[in-house]
Coordinates of C-alpha atoms in Angstrom, one line a residue:
X955 CA 15.3 5.0 -47.9
X956 CA 11.6 4.0 -47.6
X957 CA 9.2 5.2 -44.9
X958 CA 9.6 2.3 -42.5
X959 CA 13.4 2.7 -42.6
X960 CA 13.0 6.4 -42.0
X961 CA 10.9 5.6 -38.9
X962 CA 13.3 3.0 -37.7
X963 CA 16.3 5.5 -38.0
X964 CA 14.3 8.1 -36.1
X965 CA 13.8 5.6 -33.2
X966 CA 17.5 4.4 -33.4
X967 CA 18.9 8.0 -33.3
X968 CA 16.6 8.9 -30.3
X969 CA 17.5 5.7 -28.5
X970 CA 18.7 7.6 -25.4
X971 CA 15.4 9.5 -25.0
X972 CA 13.4 6.3 -25.7
X973 CA 15.4 4.0 -23.5
X974 CA 13.7 4.7 -20.1
X975 CA 10.2 4.5 -21.8
X976 CA 11.1 1.3 -23.6
X977 CA 12.5 -0.3 -20.4
X978 CA 9.5 0.6 -18.4
X979 CA 7.1 -0.7 -21.0
X980 CA 9.0 -4.0 -21.4
X981 CA 8.9 -4.4 -17.7
X982 CA 5.1 -3.9 -17.6
X983 CA 4.7 -6.5 -20.3
X984 CA 6.9 -8.9 -18.5
X985 CA 4.9 -8.7 -15.2
X986 CA 1.6 -8.9 -17.1
X987 CA 2.8 -11.9 -18.9
X988 CA 4.2 -13.5 -15.7
X989 CA 0.8 -13.0 -13.9
X990 CA -0.9 -14.6 -17.0
X991 CA 1.4 -17.6 -16.8
X992 CA 0.2 -18.2 -13.3
X993 CA -3.5 -17.4 -13.9
X994 CA -3.8 -19.8 -16.9
X995 CA -1.6 -22.5 -15.4
X996 CA -3.6 -25.8 -15.7
X997 CA -2.6 -26.9 -12.2
X998 CA -3.8 -23.8 -10.4
X999 CA -7.3 -25.2 -9.7
X1000 CA -5.9 -28.4 -8.1
X1001 CA -3.9 -26.8 -5.3
X1002 CA -4.8 -25.1 -2.1
X1003 CA -5.5 -21.4 -2.4
X1004 CA -4.8 -21.7 -6.1
X1005 CA -8.0 -20.0 -7.3
X1006 CA -7.8 -17.2 -4.7
X1007 CA -4.2 -16.5 -5.8
X1008 CA -5.1 -16.6 -9.5
X1009 CA -8.0 -14.1 -8.8
X1010 CA -5.6 -11.8 -6.9
X1011 CA -3.1 -11.9 -9.8
X1012 CA -5.8 -11.2 -12.3
X1013 CA -6.8 -8.1 -10.4
X1014 CA -3.2 -7.1 -10.3
X1015 CA -2.8 -7.7 -14.1
X1016 CA -5.8 -5.3 -14.6
X1017 CA -4.0 -2.7 -12.5
X1018 CA -0.8 -3.1 -14.5
X1019 CA -2.7 -2.8 -17.8
X1020 CA -4.6 0.3 -16.7
X1021 CA -1.4 1.9 -15.4
X1022 CA 0.4 1.0 -18.6
X1023 CA -2.3 2.7 -20.6
X1024 CA -1.9 6.0 -18.9
X1025 CA 1.9 5.7 -18.7
X1026 CA 2.2 5.1 -22.4
X1027 CA -0.3 7.8 -23.2
X1028 CA 1.6 10.4 -21.2
X1029 CA 5.0 9.3 -22.4
X1030 CA 4.1 9.3 -26.1
X1031 CA 2.3 12.6 -25.8
X1032 CA 5.4 14.1 -24.2
X1033 CA 7.7 12.7 -26.8
X1034 CA 5.6 14.2 -29.6
X1035 CA 5.7 17.6 -27.9
X1036 CA 9.5 17.4 -27.7
X1037 CA 9.6 16.8 -31.5
X1038 CA 7.6 19.8 -32.6
X1039 CA 10.5 21.3 -34.4
X1040 CA 11.2 18.2 -36.4
X1041 CA 7.6 17.9 -37.5
X1042 CA 7.5 21.5 -38.5
X1043 CA 10.6 21.0 -40.7
X1044 CA 9.1 17.9 -42.3
X1045 CA 6.0 19.9 -43.2
X1046 CA 8.1 22.7 -44.8
X1047 CA 9.9 20.0 -46.9
X1048 CA 6.6 18.9 -48.3
X1049 CA 5.4 16.2 -45.9
X1050 CA 1.7 15.9 -45.7
X1051 CA -0.2 15.6 -42.4
X1052 CA -1.2 12.0 -43.3
X1053 CA 2.5 11.1 -43.9
X1054 CA 3.5 12.5 -40.5
X1055 CA 0.7 10.6 -38.9
X1056 CA 1.9 7.5 -40.6
X1057 CA 5.5 8.1 -39.4
X1058 CA 4.3 8.6 -35.8
X1059 CA 2.2 5.5 -36.0
X1060 CA 5.0 3.3 -37.3
X1061 CA 7.5 4.7 -34.7
X1062 CA 5.1 4.1 -31.8
X1063 CA 4.2 0.6 -33.0
X1064 CA 7.8 -0.2 -33.5
X1065 CA 8.7 0.7 -30.0
X1066 CA 5.6 -1.1 -28.7
X1067 CA 6.4 -4.3 -30.6
X1068 CA 10.0 -4.2 -29.4
X1069 CA 8.7 -3.7 -25.8
X1070 CA 6.2 -6.6 -26.1
X1071 CA 8.8 -9.0 -27.6
X1072 CA 11.4 -8.1 -25.0
X1073 CA 9.0 -8.3 -22.1
X1074 CA 7.6 -11.6 -23.1
X1075 CA 11.0 -13.0 -23.9
X1076 CA 12.3 -12.2 -20.4
X1077 CA 9.0 -13.4 -19.0
X1078 CA 9.5 -16.8 -20.7
X1079 CA 13.0 -17.0 -19.3
X1080 CA 11.9 -16.2 -15.8
X1081 CA 8.6 -18.0 -15.9
X1082 CA 9.9 -21.1 -14.1
X1083 CA 11.5 -18.9 -11.4
X1084 CA 8.3 -16.8 -11.1
X1085 CA 6.2 -19.9 -10.6
X1086 CA 8.6 -21.3 -8.0
X1087 CA 9.0 -18.0 -6.2
X1088 CA 5.2 -17.3 -6.2
X1089 CA 4.2 -20.7 -4.8
X1090 CA 7.0 -20.6 -2.2
X1091 CA 6.1 -17.2 -0.8
X1092 CA 2.3 -17.9 -0.8
X1093 CA 2.8 -21.3 0.8
X1094 CA 1.4 -23.3 -2.1
X1095 CA 2.4 -26.6 -3.7
X1096 CA 4.9 -26.1 -6.5
X1097 CA 3.6 -25.6 -10.0
X1098 CA 5.5 -27.3 -12.9
X1099 CA 6.6 -25.4 -16.0
X1100 CA 4.3 -25.5 -19.0
X1101 CA 4.2 -23.9 -22.4
X1102 CA 2.0 -20.8 -21.8
X1103 CA 0.4 -20.4 -25.2
X1104 CA -2.7 -18.7 -23.7
X1105 CA -0.6 -16.2 -21.8
X1106 CA 1.5 -15.4 -24.9
X1107 CA -1.7 -14.8 -27.0
X1108 CA -3.4 -12.8 -24.2
X1109 CA -0.4 -10.5 -23.6
X1110 CA 0.3 -9.9 -27.3
X1111 CA -3.3 -9.0 -28.1
X1112 CA -3.7 -6.8 -25.0
X1113 CA -0.5 -4.7 -25.5
X1114 CA -0.7 -4.5 -29.3
X1115 CA -4.2 -3.1 -28.9
X1116 CA -2.9 -0.7 -26.2
X1117 CA -0.1 0.7 -28.3
X1118 CA -2.3 0.9 -31.4
X1119 CA -5.2 2.8 -29.7
X1120 CA -2.8 5.2 -28.0
X1121 CA -0.9 5.8 -31.2
X1122 CA -4.1 6.7 -33.1
X1123 CA -5.3 8.8 -30.2
X1124 CA -2.1 10.8 -29.9
X1125 CA -2.2 11.8 -33.6
X1126 CA -4.8 14.4 -32.5
X1127 CA -1.9 16.3 -30.7
X1128 CA -0.2 17.0 -34.1
X1129 CA -3.3 18.2 -35.9
X1130 CA -3.9 21.0 -33.5
X1131 CA -0.7 22.9 -34.4
X1132 CA 0.2 25.1 -37.3
X1133 CA 3.6 25.0 -39.0
X1134 CA 4.9 28.2 -37.4
X1135 CA 4.0 26.9 -34.0
X1136 CA 5.7 23.6 -34.6
X1137 CA 8.8 25.4 -35.8
X1138 CA 9.1 27.2 -32.5
X1139 CA 9.6 23.8 -30.9
X1140 CA 10.3 24.0 -27.2
X1141 CA 12.3 27.2 -27.4
X1142 CA 9.5 29.5 -26.6
X1143 CA 10.5 32.0 -23.9
X1144 CA 9.3 31.0 -20.5
X1145 CA 6.9 33.2 -18.7
X1146 CA 7.5 33.9 -15.0
X1147 CA 5.6 31.3 -12.9
X1148 CA 2.4 32.9 -11.6
X1149 CA 0.8 31.9 -8.4
X1150 CA -2.7 32.6 -7.2
X1151 CA -3.3 33.2 -3.5
X1152 CA -6.9 32.0 -3.9
X1153 CA -5.9 28.7 -5.6
X1154 CA -3.1 28.3 -3.0
X1155 CA -5.6 28.7 -0.2
X1156 CA -8.0 26.3 -1.9
X1157 CA -5.2 23.7 -2.2
X1158 CA -4.4 24.0 1.5
X1159 CA -8.1 23.7 2.4
X1160 CA -8.4 20.5 0.2
X1161 CA -5.4 18.9 1.9
X1162 CA -6.9 19.9 5.3
X1163 CA -10.3 18.5 4.4
X1164 CA -8.7 15.2 3.3
X1165 CA -6.8 14.8 6.5
X1166 CA -9.9 15.6 8.6
X1167 CA -12.1 13.3 6.6
X1168 CA -9.8 10.3 7.1
X1169 CA -9.8 10.9 10.9
X1170 CA -13.6 10.6 11.2
X1171 CA -15.5 7.3 11.6
X1172 CA -14.4 5.4 8.5
X1173 CA -17.0 4.7 5.9
X1174 CA -17.1 4.5 2.0
X1175 CA -18.2 8.1 1.8
X1176 CA -15.4 9.5 4.2
X1177 CA -12.8 7.4 2.3
X1178 CA -14.0 8.8 -1.0
X1179 CA -14.0 12.4 0.3
X1180 CA -10.5 11.9 1.7
X1181 CA -9.2 10.4 -1.6
X1182 CA -10.8 13.1 -3.9
X1183 CA -9.7 16.0 -1.7
X1184 CA -6.2 14.6 -1.1
X1185 CA -5.5 13.9 -4.7
X1186 CA -6.8 17.3 -5.8
X1187 CA -4.9 19.0 -3.0
X1188 CA -1.7 17.3 -4.1
X1189 CA -2.0 18.8 -7.6
X1190 CA -2.6 22.3 -6.2
X1191 CA 0.4 21.8 -3.9
X1192 CA 2.7 21.4 -6.9
X1193 CA 1.0 24.0 -9.2
X1194 CA 0.4 26.7 -6.5
X1195 CA 1.7 26.1 -3.0
X1196 CA 5.2 24.9 -3.9
X1197 CA 5.7 27.9 -6.3
X1198 CA 4.4 30.2 -3.5
X1199 CA 6.8 28.6 -1.1
X1200 CA 9.8 29.3 -3.5
X1201 CA 8.6 32.9 -4.0
X1202 CA 8.6 33.4 -0.2
X1203 CA 12.0 31.8 0.0
X1204 CA 13.3 34.3 -2.5
X1205 CA 12.4 37.1 -0.2
X1206 CA 15.2 36.1 2.2
X1207 CA 17.8 38.1 0.3
X1208 CA 20.8 37.1 2.6
X1209 CA 20.3 33.4 1.9
X1210 CA 19.3 33.9 -1.8
X1211 CA 22.5 35.7 -2.8
X1212 CA 24.8 33.1 -1.2
X1213 CA 26.7 30.9 -3.6
X1214 CA 24.6 29.4 -6.4
X1215 CA 21.3 29.7 -4.4
X1216 CA 20.0 32.5 -6.7
X1217 CA 20.5 30.2 -9.7
X1218 CA 19.0 27.0 -8.6
X1219 CA 16.1 28.5 -6.5
X1220 CA 15.0 30.7 -9.4
X1221 CA 15.2 27.7 -11.7
X1222 CA 13.2 25.5 -9.3
X1223 CA 10.2 27.8 -9.5
X1224 CA 10.1 27.2 -13.3
X1225 CA 10.8 23.5 -13.1
X1226 CA 8.2 22.8 -10.4
X1227 CA 5.6 24.8 -12.2
X1228 CA 6.4 23.2 -15.6
X1229 CA 6.6 19.7 -14.1
X1230 CA 3.5 20.1 -11.8
X1231 CA 1.5 17.4 -13.6
X1232 CA 4.5 15.0 -13.8
X1233 CA 5.3 15.5 -10.0
X1234 CA 1.7 15.1 -9.2
X1235 CA 1.5 11.8 -11.1
X1236 CA 4.7 10.5 -9.5
X1237 CA 3.5 11.5 -6.0
X1238 CA 0.1 9.8 -6.4
X1239 CA 1.7 6.6 -7.8
X1240 CA 4.3 6.5 -5.0
X1241 CA 1.7 7.3 -2.4
X1242 CA -0.5 4.4 -3.5
X1243 CA 2.5 2.0 -3.6
X1244 CA 3.7 3.2 -0.1
X1245 CA 0.2 2.9 1.4
X1246 CA -0.3 -0.6 0.1
X1247 CA 3.1 -1.7 1.2
X1248 CA 2.9 0.1 4.6
X1249 CA -0.6 -1.4 5.2
X1250 CA 0.6 -5.0 4.5
X1251 CA 3.8 -4.5 6.5
X1252 CA 1.8 -3.2 9.4
X1253 CA -0.6 -6.1 9.3
X1254 CA 2.2 -8.6 9.2
X1255 CA 4.0 -7.0 12.1
X1256 CA 0.8 -6.8 14.2
X1257 CA 0.1 -10.5 13.3
X1258 CA 3.4 -11.5 14.7
X1259 CA 2.8 -9.4 17.8
X1260 CA -0.6 -10.9 18.3
X1261 CA 0.8 -14.4 18.1
X1262 CA 3.6 -13.8 20.6
X1263 CA 1.3 -12.0 23.1
X1264 CA -1.5 -14.6 23.0
X1265 CA -0.8 -16.8 26.0
X1266 CA -3.2 -19.7 25.1
X1267 CA -2.4 -21.9 22.1
X1268 CA -5.9 -23.4 21.9
X1269 CA -9.3 -21.9 22.8
X1270 CA -12.4 -24.1 23.0
X1271 CA -15.7 -22.4 23.8
X1272 CA -18.8 -24.4 24.9
X1273 CA -21.9 -22.3 24.3
X1274 CA -24.3 -24.8 26.0
X1275 CA -22.7 -25.4 29.4
X1276 CA -26.0 -26.7 30.9
X1277 CA -26.3 -29.4 28.4
X1278 CA -24.1 -32.5 27.8
X1279 CA -20.5 -32.0 28.8
X1280 CA -18.3 -31.5 25.8
X1281 CA -16.0 -34.3 24.7
X1282 CA -12.5 -32.9 25.1
X1283 CA -10.7 -36.2 24.7
X1284 CA -9.6 -35.5 21.1
X1285 CA -7.8 -32.4 22.4
X1286 CA -6.2 -34.3 25.3
X1287 CA -5.2 -37.2 23.0
X1288 CA -3.6 -35.0 20.4
X1289 CA -1.5 -33.0 23.0
X1290 CA -0.5 -36.2 24.8
X1291 CA 0.6 -37.9 21.6
X1292 CA 2.6 -34.8 20.8
X1293 CA 4.3 -35.2 24.2
X1294 CA 3.8 -31.6 25.2
X1295 CA 2.8 -30.5 28.7
X1296 CA -0.3 -28.3 28.9
X1297 CA -2.5 -26.7 31.4
X1298 CA -6.3 -26.7 30.8
X1299 CA -8.1 -23.7 32.3
X1300 CA -11.9 -23.9 32.6
X1301 CA -13.3 -20.4 32.7
X1302 CA -17.0 -19.6 33.3
X1303 CA -18.2 -16.5 31.5
X1304 CA -21.5 -14.7 31.0
X1305 CA -22.3 -12.7 27.9
X1306 CA -24.0 -9.4 28.8
X1307 CA -24.3 -5.8 27.8
X1308 CA -23.5 -2.5 29.6
X1309 CA -24.2 1.2 29.1
X1310 CA -21.4 3.8 29.6
X1311 CA -21.5 7.4 30.5
X1312 CA -23.7 8.5 27.7
X1313 CA -26.4 6.0 28.7
X1314 CA -27.1 5.3 25.0
X1315 CA -24.3 3.1 23.5
X1316 CA -24.5 -0.6 24.4
X1317 CA -21.3 -2.6 24.7
X1318 CA -21.5 -6.4 24.5
X1319 CA -18.9 -8.0 26.7
X1320 CA -18.2 -11.0 28.9
X1321 CA -18.5 -11.0 32.7
X1322 CA -15.9 -13.0 34.7
X1323 CA -15.4 -13.4 38.4
X1324 CA -12.4 -11.9 40.2
X1325 CA -11.1 -15.2 41.5
X1326 CA -11.2 -16.8 38.0
X1327 CA -9.5 -13.8 36.4
X1328 CA -6.8 -13.8 39.1
X1329 CA -6.2 -17.5 38.5
X1330 CA -5.5 -16.8 34.8
X1331 CA -3.5 -13.6 35.4
X1332 CA -0.1 -15.2 35.9
X1333 CA -0.5 -17.2 32.6
X1334 CA -1.7 -14.0 30.8
X1335 CA 1.2 -12.0 32.3
X1336 CA -1.2 -9.3 33.6
X1337 CA -1.6 -7.9 37.2
X1338 CA -4.3 -9.4 39.3
X1339 CA -7.4 -7.5 40.4
X1340 CA -7.6 -6.3 44.0
X1341 CA -10.6 -6.9 46.3
X1342 CA -14.0 -5.6 45.0
X1343 CA -17.2 -4.8 46.8
X1344 CA -20.4 -6.2 45.4
X1345 CA -21.2 -3.0 43.5
X1346 CA -17.6 -2.4 42.1
X1347 CA -16.1 -3.7 38.9
X1348 CA -13.0 -3.6 36.7
X1349 CA -13.4 -3.0 33.0
X1350 CA -10.9 -4.6 30.6
X1351 CA -11.7 -3.0 27.3
X1352 CA -10.9 -4.6 23.9
X1353 CA -8.4 -2.5 22.0
X1354 CA -10.8 -1.6 19.1
X1355 CA -13.5 -0.1 21.4
X1356 CA -13.6 3.7 22.0
X1357 CA -12.6 4.6 25.5
X1358 CA -14.3 8.0 26.0
X1359 CA -17.6 6.4 27.3
X1360 CA -15.9 4.9 30.3
X1361 CA -13.8 6.3 33.2
X1362 CA -12.7 5.4 36.7
X1363 CA -15.1 6.2 39.5
X1364 CA -17.9 6.5 37.0
X1365 CA -20.9 4.2 37.0
X1366 CA -21.9 1.8 34.3
X1367 CA -25.3 0.2 33.8
X1368 CA -25.4 -3.5 33.6
X1369 CA -28.4 -4.7 31.6
X1370 CA -30.5 -7.4 33.3
X1371 CA -34.0 -8.1 34.4
X1372 CA -33.5 -5.0 36.3
X1373 CA -30.7 -2.7 35.4
X1374 CA -27.9 -2.6 38.0
X1375 CA -25.4 0.1 38.4
X1376 CA -21.7 -0.8 39.0
X1377 CA -18.9 1.6 40.0
X1378 CA -15.7 1.3 37.8
X1379 CA -12.9 0.9 40.3
X1380 CA -10.3 0.3 37.6
X1381 CA -10.3 0.8 33.8
X1382 CA -7.8 -1.1 31.7
X1383 CA -7.1 -0.6 28.0
X1384 CA -4.5 -3.3 26.9
X1385 CA -2.9 -3.0 23.5
X1386 CA -3.8 -6.7 22.9
X1387 CA -6.5 -8.6 24.7
X1388 CA -4.7 -10.8 27.3
X1389 CA -7.0 -13.8 26.7
X1390 CA -7.4 -13.7 23.0
X1391 CA -7.0 -10.9 20.4
X1392 CA -10.5 -11.5 19.2
X1393 CA -12.1 -11.9 22.6
X1394 CA -14.8 -9.5 23.8
X1395 CA -14.2 -6.9 26.5
X1396 CA -14.2 -8.3 30.1
X1397 CA -16.1 -7.0 33.1
X1398 CA -14.4 -8.3 36.2
X1399 CA -16.8 -8.4 39.2
X1400 CA -17.0 -9.7 42.8
X1401 CA -17.5 -13.5 43.1
X1402 CA -20.6 -13.0 45.1
X1403 CA -22.1 -10.7 42.5
X1404 CA -21.1 -13.1 39.8
X1405 CA -23.0 -16.0 41.5
X1406 CA -26.0 -13.8 42.1
X1407 CA -26.0 -12.5 38.5
X1408 CA -25.6 -16.0 36.9
X1409 CA -28.4 -17.4 38.9
X1410 CA -30.9 -15.5 36.7
X1411 CA -30.8 -18.1 34.1
X1412 CA -33.5 -16.7 31.9
X1413 CA -31.8 -13.4 31.6
X1414 CA -28.1 -14.4 31.2
X1415 CA -26.1 -16.2 28.4
X1416 CA -23.5 -18.2 30.2
X1417 CA -20.8 -20.2 28.4
X1418 CA -17.5 -21.9 29.2
X1419 CA -14.1 -21.4 27.7
X1420 CA -11.4 -24.1 27.9
X1421 CA -8.0 -22.3 27.5
X1422 CA -4.9 -24.4 26.9
X1423 CA -1.5 -23.1 28.0
X1424 CA 1.3 -25.0 26.2
X1425 CA 4.7 -23.7 27.2
X1426 CA 6.6 -25.7 24.5
X1427 CA 4.8 -23.9 21.8
X1428 CA 5.5 -20.4 23.2
X1429 CA 8.3 -18.5 21.4
X1430 CA 9.0 -18.1 17.7
X1431 CA 6.2 -17.9 15.2
X1432 CA 5.3 -21.3 13.8
X1433 CA 5.9 -22.6 10.2
X1434 CA 3.1 -24.2 8.2
X1435 CA 4.5 -27.7 9.0
X1436 CA 5.3 -27.1 12.6
X1437 CA 3.7 -29.4 15.3
X1438 CA 1.6 -26.6 16.7
X1439 CA 0.2 -25.7 13.2
X1440 CA -0.4 -29.4 12.2
X1441 CA -2.1 -30.4 15.5
X1442 CA -4.3 -27.3 15.9
X1443 CA -5.4 -27.6 12.2
X1444 CA -6.4 -31.1 12.9
X1445 CA -8.4 -30.1 16.0
X1446 CA -10.1 -27.3 14.1
X1447 CA -11.2 -29.8 11.5
X1448 CA -12.5 -32.1 14.3
X1449 CA -14.5 -29.2 15.7
X1450 CA -16.1 -28.5 12.3
X1451 CA -17.0 -32.1 11.8
X1452 CA -18.5 -32.4 15.3
X1453 CA -20.7 -29.4 14.7
X1454 CA -21.8 -30.8 11.4
X1455 CA -22.7 -34.1 13.0
X1456 CA -24.8 -32.2 15.6
X1457 CA -27.1 -30.7 12.9
X1458 CA -24.9 -27.6 12.7
X1459 CA -25.8 -26.4 16.2
X1460 CA -22.3 -25.0 16.8
X1461 CA -22.5 -25.6 20.5
X1462 CA -18.7 -25.7 20.5
X1463 CA -16.1 -23.7 18.7
X1464 CA -12.3 -24.3 18.6
X1465 CA -9.9 -21.6 17.6
X1466 CA -6.1 -21.7 17.7
X1467 CA -3.5 -18.9 17.6
X1468 CA -1.3 -20.7 15.1
X1469 CA -4.1 -21.1 12.6
X1470 CA -5.0 -17.4 13.0
X1471 CA -1.4 -16.4 12.5
X1472 CA -0.8 -18.6 9.5
X1473 CA -4.1 -17.7 7.8
X1474 CA -3.3 -14.0 8.1
X1475 CA 0.3 -14.6 7.1
X1476 CA -0.8 -16.5 4.0
X1477 CA -3.3 -13.8 3.0
X1478 CA -0.8 -11.0 3.3
X1479 CA 1.9 -13.1 1.5
X1480 CA -0.3 -13.3 -1.6
X1481 CA -0.9 -9.6 -1.6
X1482 CA 2.7 -8.8 -0.7
X1483 CA 4.0 -10.9 -3.6
X1484 CA 1.6 -9.2 -6.0
X1485 CA 2.3 -5.8 -4.5
X1486 CA 6.1 -6.1 -4.8
X1487 CA 5.9 -6.2 -8.6
X1488 CA 3.3 -3.5 -8.9
X1489 CA 5.5 -1.3 -6.7
X1490 CA 8.5 -2.0 -8.9
X1491 CA 6.4 -1.0 -11.9
X1492 CA 5.4 2.2 -10.2
X1493 CA 8.9 3.0 -9.1
X1494 CA 10.5 2.3 -12.5
X1495 CA 7.8 4.3 -14.3
X1496 CA 8.2 7.2 -11.9
X1497 CA 11.9 7.3 -12.6
X1498 CA 11.1 7.1 -16.3
X1499 CA 8.9 10.1 -16.0
X1500 CA 11.6 12.1 -14.2
X1501 CA 14.4 11.0 -16.5
X1502 CA 12.4 11.9 -19.6
X1503 CA 11.5 15.3 -18.3
X1504 CA 15.2 16.0 -17.6
X1505 CA 16.0 14.9 -21.2
X1506 CA 13.4 17.2 -22.7
X1507 CA 14.6 20.2 -20.8
X1508 CA 18.3 19.5 -21.5
X1509 CA 18.6 21.6 -24.6
X1510 CA 17.0 24.6 -22.8
X1511 CA 19.4 24.1 -19.8
X1512 CA 22.4 23.8 -22.1
X1513 CA 21.6 27.2 -23.6
X1514 CA 21.3 28.8 -20.1
X1515 CA 24.5 27.2 -18.7
X1516 CA 26.5 28.1 -21.9
X1517 CA 25.6 31.7 -21.4
X1518 CA 26.3 31.6 -17.6
X1519 CA 29.7 29.9 -18.2
X1520 CA 30.7 32.7 -20.5
X1521 CA 30.3 35.2 -17.6
X1522 CA 32.1 33.1 -15.0
X1523 CA 30.0 30.2 -13.9
X1524 CA 32.4 27.3 -13.1
X1525 CA 31.8 23.6 -13.9
X1526 CA 31.7 22.9 -10.1
X1527 CA 29.1 25.6 -9.5
X1528 CA 27.1 24.3 -12.5
X1529 CA 27.2 20.7 -11.1
X1530 CA 26.1 21.9 -7.6
X1531 CA 23.2 23.9 -9.0
X1532 CA 22.0 21.1 -11.3
X1533 CA 22.4 18.5 -8.6
X1534 CA 20.1 20.5 -6.2
X1535 CA 17.5 20.9 -8.9
X1536 CA 17.5 17.2 -9.8
X1537 CA 17.4 16.1 -6.2
X1538 CA 14.3 18.2 -5.5
X1539 CA 12.5 16.7 -8.5
X1540 CA 13.5 13.2 -7.5
X1541 CA 13.0 13.4 -3.7
X1542 CA 10.1 15.7 -3.1
X1543 CA 7.5 13.1 -4.3
X1544 CA 9.0 10.6 -1.8
X1545 CA 8.7 13.1 1.1
X1546 CA 5.1 14.1 0.2
X1547 CA 4.1 10.4 -0.4
X1548 CA 5.5 9.5 3.1
X1549 CA 3.6 12.2 4.8
X1550 CA 0.4 11.3 2.9
X1551 CA 0.9 7.6 3.8
X1552 CA 1.2 8.3 7.5
X1553 CA -1.9 10.6 7.5
X1554 CA -4.0 8.0 5.6
X1555 CA -3.2 4.6 6.9
X1556 CA -2.8 5.5 10.6
X1557 CA -6.6 6.0 11.2
X1558 CA -7.5 3.1 9.0
X1559 CA -5.2 0.7 10.9
X1560 CA -6.3 2.1 14.2
X1561 CA -9.8 0.8 13.4
X1562 CA -8.2 -2.6 13.0
X1563 CA -6.4 -2.2 16.4
X1564 CA -3.0 -1.6 14.8
X1565 CA -1.2 1.4 16.3
X1566 CA 2.4 0.8 15.4
X1567 CA 2.4 2.2 11.8
X1568 CA 5.2 4.7 11.8
X1569 CA 8.1 2.1 11.6
X1570 CA 6.4 0.1 8.7
X1571 CA 5.7 3.2 6.8
X1572 CA 9.3 4.6 7.2
X1573 CA 10.7 1.1 6.2
X1574 CA 8.5 1.2 3.1
X1575 CA 9.4 4.8 2.2
X1576 CA 13.1 4.0 3.0
X1577 CA 13.0 1.2 0.4
X1578 CA 11.5 3.6 -2.2
X1579 CA 14.0 6.2 -1.2
X1580 CA 16.9 3.8 -1.8
X1581 CA 15.6 2.7 -5.2
X1582 CA 15.0 6.4 -6.1
X1583 CA 18.5 7.2 -5.1
X1584 CA 19.8 4.7 -7.5
X1585 CA 17.8 6.3 -10.3
X1586 CA 18.9 9.7 -9.1
X1587 CA 22.6 8.9 -9.4
X1588 CA 22.1 7.4 -12.9
X1589 CA 20.0 10.4 -14.2
X1590 CA 22.4 13.0 -12.5
X1591 CA 25.5 11.5 -14.0
X1592 CA 24.1 11.5 -17.5
X1593 CA 22.7 15.0 -17.1
X1594 CA 25.9 16.5 -15.7
X1595 CA 28.0 14.8 -18.3
X1596 CA 25.9 16.3 -21.0
X1597 CA 26.1 19.8 -19.5
X1598 CA 29.9 19.6 -19.0
X1599 CA 30.4 19.3 -22.7
X1600 CA 29.0 22.8 -23.3
X1601 CA 30.8 24.6 -20.5
X1602 CA 33.3 27.2 -21.7

């Protein structure tokens, strides 16, 4: 038997241990290859959004490759550590360090090449489906199948280089150990897990600092502080706080001595301490995936809600009302040809600024008369404003504006040629602006005051909005080829052409709720499609980490359960104890990731006027939980099956 055959037999005999690692690596190769098939498709540049989609997938492929590097590095390093006894025996039998290094290199490259071939093979089989699925979800024209030679070469070179570099790098792990240390393998007696109150407190303070940093005014520096402290705090949670929690749990003697609690609780303190790095990695990876998915799901849900609660299908703003009257015939003709009934609302507004309670912060808003607001109120489905005196006003604040600077029965300062004080009679904070989600805050004033204020032409900035209420288009969200989407898209193009013909003066601007909805939907669809596969990689890799750690600890657990079975531990009790330990390892990262996701994305989305984040996050976490549960049952069944064989 030559050296390559010896390496091949080693891989074949350890196929159970290598299976999860091989499957995860092949899946990463398949996703990287599939993205490359799309990126290098010759027809991408000729279709709408093709370049943007390709750029997004290229970024995603970089993420996959970077994650693959650390995943393979961690996995191979852990495999080598598990085989210390084997390497020690080979050295006693006369194997030189160079021969062991050669053996490791051949084995790693063999697994890597099998992963690459398998991943690209499945990628080729599914490439047509991937192209069809990607273009359909992202609302693009279909891409025909082609022979992806550039994608094949790029994927092969990238992952062969990855496995080769990591294989050479991991050889350093073997050179550090002497023969006697290698012969001890993984049977060294475990020391009782130690916990430091100082490090535990430090970990708690890091997590607290991260939570507080994300709640301040968001900026690159605050996000960086939150990320660094949160990630570091997560590591200390597993290495210190969790062990401290188990130690405190063991103080409750009555509960500890009930059933098999003593066995599994005592073992968990060792397992969590030993697997702190692995659980930390799994939690960070799961948190990133949950945050990304929850973020996109929240935006998509808010996008639907904005569409349904925006009463006017078309909004045309004329910023030069004292000039030539705008030509609205194209709008009328389009709507009449579509045979839809509509109501055209002409609304006079004035752009102005006010100061609140602190007398420092300026808020830019629009002023509207009470009569015009009440005329629109039934269409906007909001209550009318009651009678106002000349010095009273009602403030309707845009959802993204902070409210602490304004209050009922407090004065505001309206900036003009001479500042005027108005008393806030009513203060409204709608979840979505009733006129338009992107509209400015509204200051509703008495008609007489509005006329007086607008007469100061040199100090005011009046403009006119034409709001079109179209009942036939109210209801379900539109598709890309629906009449509302097609007509409003044509009108937006007409508005752009008109402005270009007018020396780009932009005296008029047309916006439409369908266009805003579909643009946001298309943008989130691109990232959602990319995110789905990255999340699958993260999930599968996390399960691979956990499965591998269980396999490496199996021999140690067999010795423990064999001894316990001899003194009366039943198979049922063994199964219950092992199940609880496995469930903690599998599910605690999901729980921690869910909490971290809620803490992080809630303030971020609040800045974007999205407040309903709990349900999207729970839906995302629930999906990860369901997938993790599938992995849990597979790992548990194989683990328990192996332990049952050694029970007396």
